[in-house]
């Protein structure tokens, strides 16, 4: 079974690495709108490489240390097989397996962490952009001021000064305190006051 499984796992890992290099990496660098998709792709493909890594560690642990230590590794939330595989390879002198294990662990952890970081950065930038309160707005945010010329009506934009921002924030807080602004996001649910 081991001889049948290794070529399939190697093919799956090679396909994942090919997708990372040929598809996801260019998408990350050339189009900012697809970065969340790149992050999700990295995370999901890391599960494929993680499965291949786990099977390799499982087989190495069983072959070098036996069933007892394999059971101990599996009982450690399944993650104990990784360090036990490395220890078993060192104890049995199977030095050629150690680089394979290290490469497998790297191809499991690095894409997963990188993908989660990319998705986190995107979600943070979207939430900062969408949820900015008046006091958190950038200093050069333009506001309309009407200027009417004799030939046409246009709207001219100018940045807010610090005093204007402070005044707008103060007006907003006063309106909230006076109850003029409804902050209830669920109008069908009554306030508990």
Short mmCIF file of C-alpha atoms in Angstrom, two decimals:
data_model
loop_
_atom_site.label_atom_id
_atom_site.label_comp_id
_atom_site.label_asym_id
_atom_site.label_seq_id
_atom_site.Cartn_x
_atom_site.Cartn_y
_atom_site.Cartn_z
CA UNK A 1 0.00 0.00 0.00
CA UNK A 2 2.87 2.35 0.83
CA UNK A 3 4.23 2.00 -2.71
CA UNK A 4 0.80 2.90 -4.16
CA UNK A 5 0.19 5.84 -1.83
CA UNK A 6 3.48 7.74 -2.12
CA UNK A 7 3.23 8.52 -5.87
CA UNK A 8 -0.31 9.86 -5.39
CA UNK A 9 0.76 12.03 -2.47
CA UNK A 10 3.79 13.30 -4.36
CA UNK A 11 1.55 14.15 -7.33
CA UNK A 12 -0.91 16.01 -5.09
CA UNK A 13 1.89 18.05 -3.48
CA UNK A 14 3.44 18.77 -6.89
CA UNK A 15 0.08 19.99 -8.20
CA UNK A 16 -0.34 22.24 -5.13
CA UNK A 17 3.13 23.74 -5.55
CA UNK A 18 2.44 24.24 -9.27
CA UNK A 19 -0.81 26.06 -8.46
CA UNK A 20 1.01 28.25 -5.93
CA UNK A 21 3.76 29.24 -8.37
CA UNK A 22 1.85 29.42 -11.65
CA UNK A 23 -1.55 30.74 -10.54
CA UNK A 24 -1.67 32.14 -7.00
CA UNK A 25 1.66 33.99 -6.99
CA UNK A 26 0.90 36.00 -10.17
CA UNK A 27 -2.63 36.68 -8.90
CA UNK A 28 -1.17 38.07 -5.68
CA UNK A 29 1.29 40.41 -7.35
CA UNK A 30 -0.73 41.63 -10.33
CA UNK A 31 -4.25 42.11 -9.01
CA UNK A 32 -5.05 43.41 -5.53
CA UNK A 33 -8.72 42.43 -5.84
CA UNK A 34 -7.82 38.73 -6.01
CA UNK A 35 -5.61 38.69 -2.92
CA UNK A 36 -8.32 37.24 -0.64
CA UNK A 37 -8.80 34.44 -3.17
CA UNK A 38 -5.04 33.82 -3.11
CA UNK A 39 -5.13 33.59 0.69
CA UNK A 40 -8.03 31.15 0.68
CA UNK A 41 -6.35 29.09 -2.06
CA UNK A 42 -3.15 28.89 -0.03
CA UNK A 43 -5.00 27.81 3.10
CA UNK A 44 -7.04 25.11 1.37
CA UNK A 45 -4.11 23.76 -0.61
CA UNK A 46 -2.07 23.60 2.59
CA UNK A 47 -4.57 21.02 3.84
CA UNK A 48 -3.66 18.80 0.89
CA UNK A 49 0.05 19.17 1.60
CA UNK A 50 -0.64 18.76 5.32
CA UNK A 51 -2.42 15.47 4.69
CA UNK A 52 0.49 14.25 2.57
CA UNK A 53 2.92 15.36 5.30
CA UNK A 54 0.91 13.61 7.99
CA UNK A 55 0.77 10.34 6.02
CA UNK A 56 4.54 10.51 5.44
CA UNK A 57 5.19 11.13 9.14
CA UNK A 58 2.74 8.38 10.06
CA UNK A 59 4.56 5.84 7.86
CA UNK A 60 8.03 6.93 9.01
CA UNK A 61 7.01 6.80 12.68
CA UNK A 62 5.52 3.33 12.29
CA UNK A 63 8.51 2.07 10.32
CA UNK A 64 11.16 3.44 12.68
CA UNK A 65 9.62 3.37 16.15
CA UNK A 66 6.78 0.86 15.89
CA UNK A 67 3.10 0.78 16.73
CA UNK A 68 3.40 1.87 20.38
CA UNK A 69 5.08 5.20 19.54
CA UNK A 70 2.76 5.66 16.59
CA UNK A 71 -0.22 5.33 18.94
CA UNK A 72 1.38 7.85 21.31
CA UNK A 73 1.88 10.27 18.40
CA UNK A 74 -1.70 9.88 17.19
CA UNK A 75 -3.06 10.34 20.71
CA UNK A 76 -1.24 13.67 20.91
CA UNK A 77 -4.02 15.23 18.78
CA UNK A 78 -2.46 13.54 15.76
CA UNK A 79 0.38 16.07 15.69
CA UNK A 80 2.75 13.94 17.70
CA UNK A 81 3.63 11.89 14.63
CA UNK A 82 5.70 14.78 13.18
CA UNK A 83 8.32 15.05 15.92
CA UNK A 84 8.29 11.29 16.46
CA UNK A 85 8.97 10.74 12.74
CA UNK A 86 12.02 13.00 12.92
CA UNK A 87 13.21 11.33 16.14
CA UNK A 88 12.65 7.88 14.65
CA UNK A 89 14.59 8.78 11.49
CA UNK A 90 17.49 10.08 13.59
CA UNK A 91 17.48 7.05 15.91
CA UNK A 92 17.44 4.59 12.99
CA UNK A 93 19.97 6.60 10.98
CA UNK A 94 17.62 7.22 8.06
CA UNK A 95 19.11 10.58 7.21
CA UNK A 96 17.57 10.73 3.73
CA UNK A 97 14.06 10.93 5.22
CA UNK A 98 14.75 13.99 7.39
CA UNK A 99 14.93 16.55 4.51
CA UNK A 100 11.70 15.08 3.10
CA UNK A 101 9.97 15.48 6.46
CA UNK A 102 11.24 19.03 6.90
CA UNK A 103 10.15 19.97 3.35
CA UNK A 104 6.73 18.42 3.98
CA UNK A 105 6.30 20.33 7.23
CA UNK A 106 7.36 23.60 5.56
CA UNK A 107 4.95 23.08 2.65
CA UNK A 108 2.19 22.54 5.18
CA UNK A 109 2.84 25.42 7.58
CA UNK A 110 4.14 28.28 5.40
CA UNK A 111 1.22 28.43 2.91
CA UNK A 112 -1.33 28.12 5.70
CA UNK A 113 0.17 30.93 7.76
CA UNK A 114 0.76 33.10 4.68
CA UNK A 115 -2.80 32.52 3.43
CA UNK A 116 -4.32 33.37 6.80
CA UNK A 117 -2.18 36.51 6.97
CA UNK A 118 -3.30 37.61 3.48
CA UNK A 119 -6.97 37.09 4.34
CA UNK A 120 -6.53 38.87 7.70
CA UNK A 121 -4.85 41.88 6.04
CA UNK A 122 -7.63 42.11 3.45
CA UNK A 123 -10.41 41.86 6.05
CA UNK A 124 -8.70 44.47 8.21
CA UNK A 125 -8.30 46.90 5.32
CA UNK A 126 -11.95 46.41 4.30
CA UNK A 127 -13.22 46.90 7.86
CA UNK A 128 -11.07 50.00 8.33
CA UNK A 129 -12.34 51.49 5.10
CA UNK A 130 -15.99 50.63 5.62
CA UNK A 131 -16.26 51.26 9.34
CA UNK A 132 -14.40 54.52 9.74
CA UNK A 133 -16.11 56.87 12.18
CA UNK A 134 -15.90 60.63 11.63
CA UNK A 135 -13.15 60.95 14.24
CA UNK A 136 -11.17 58.21 12.51
CA UNK A 137 -11.37 59.65 9.00
CA UNK A 138 -8.16 60.64 7.26
CA UNK A 139 -7.08 64.27 7.40
CA UNK A 140 -7.37 64.88 3.68
CA UNK A 141 -10.89 63.50 3.21
CA UNK A 142 -12.72 65.82 0.84
CA UNK A 143 -16.12 67.33 1.62
CA UNK A 144 -18.43 69.12 -0.78
CA UNK A 145 -18.81 72.85 -0.72
CA UNK A 146 -21.23 74.33 -3.19
CA UNK A 147 -19.90 76.97 -5.50
CA UNK A 148 -22.17 78.21 -8.20
CA UNK A 149 -20.82 79.89 -11.23
CA UNK A 150 -22.91 81.92 -13.60
CA UNK A 151 -22.57 79.40 -16.41
CA UNK A 152 -22.88 76.05 -14.63
CA UNK A 153 -23.41 74.52 -11.22
CA UNK A 154 -20.47 72.46 -9.96
CA UNK A 155 -19.43 70.90 -6.69
CA UNK A 156 -15.93 71.66 -5.48
CA UNK A 157 -14.14 69.45 -2.94
CA UNK A 158 -11.70 70.53 -0.28
CA UNK A 159 -10.04 68.69 2.63
CA UNK A 160 -11.39 69.04 6.15
CA UNK A 161 -9.42 71.08 8.60
CA UNK A 162 -8.84 69.80 12.12
CA UNK A 163 -11.39 72.29 13.49
CA UNK A 164 -14.03 71.14 10.97
CA UNK A 165 -13.44 67.51 11.90
CA UNK A 166 -13.69 68.30 15.59
CA UNK A 167 -16.89 70.28 15.00
CA UNK A 168 -18.46 67.43 12.96
CA UNK A 169 -17.54 64.85 15.62
CA UNK A 170 -18.98 67.06 18.36
CA UNK A 171 -22.23 67.50 16.39
CA UNK A 172 -22.45 63.78 15.82
CA UNK A 173 -21.94 62.97 19.51
CA UNK A 174 -24.54 65.56 20.53
CA UNK A 175 -27.04 64.11 18.05
CA UNK A 176 -26.45 60.61 19.41
CA UNK A 177 -26.84 61.77 23.01
CA UNK A 178 -30.02 63.69 22.15
CA UNK A 179 -31.47 60.61 20.49
CA UNK A 180 -31.69 62.23 17.08
CA UNK A 181 -29.56 59.45 15.58
CA UNK A 182 -30.93 55.93 15.84
CA UNK A 183 -28.05 53.56 16.51
CA UNK A 184 -30.33 50.51 16.72
CA UNK A 185 -29.18 48.28 13.87
CA UNK A 186 -32.15 45.94 14.36
CA UNK A 187 -35.32 48.09 14.33
CA UNK A 188 -37.55 45.08 14.98
CA UNK A 189 -35.82 44.46 18.33
CA UNK A 190 -36.78 46.81 21.15
CA UNK A 191 -34.13 48.51 23.29
CA UNK A 192 -33.80 47.16 26.84
CA UNK A 193 -34.03 50.50 28.61
#
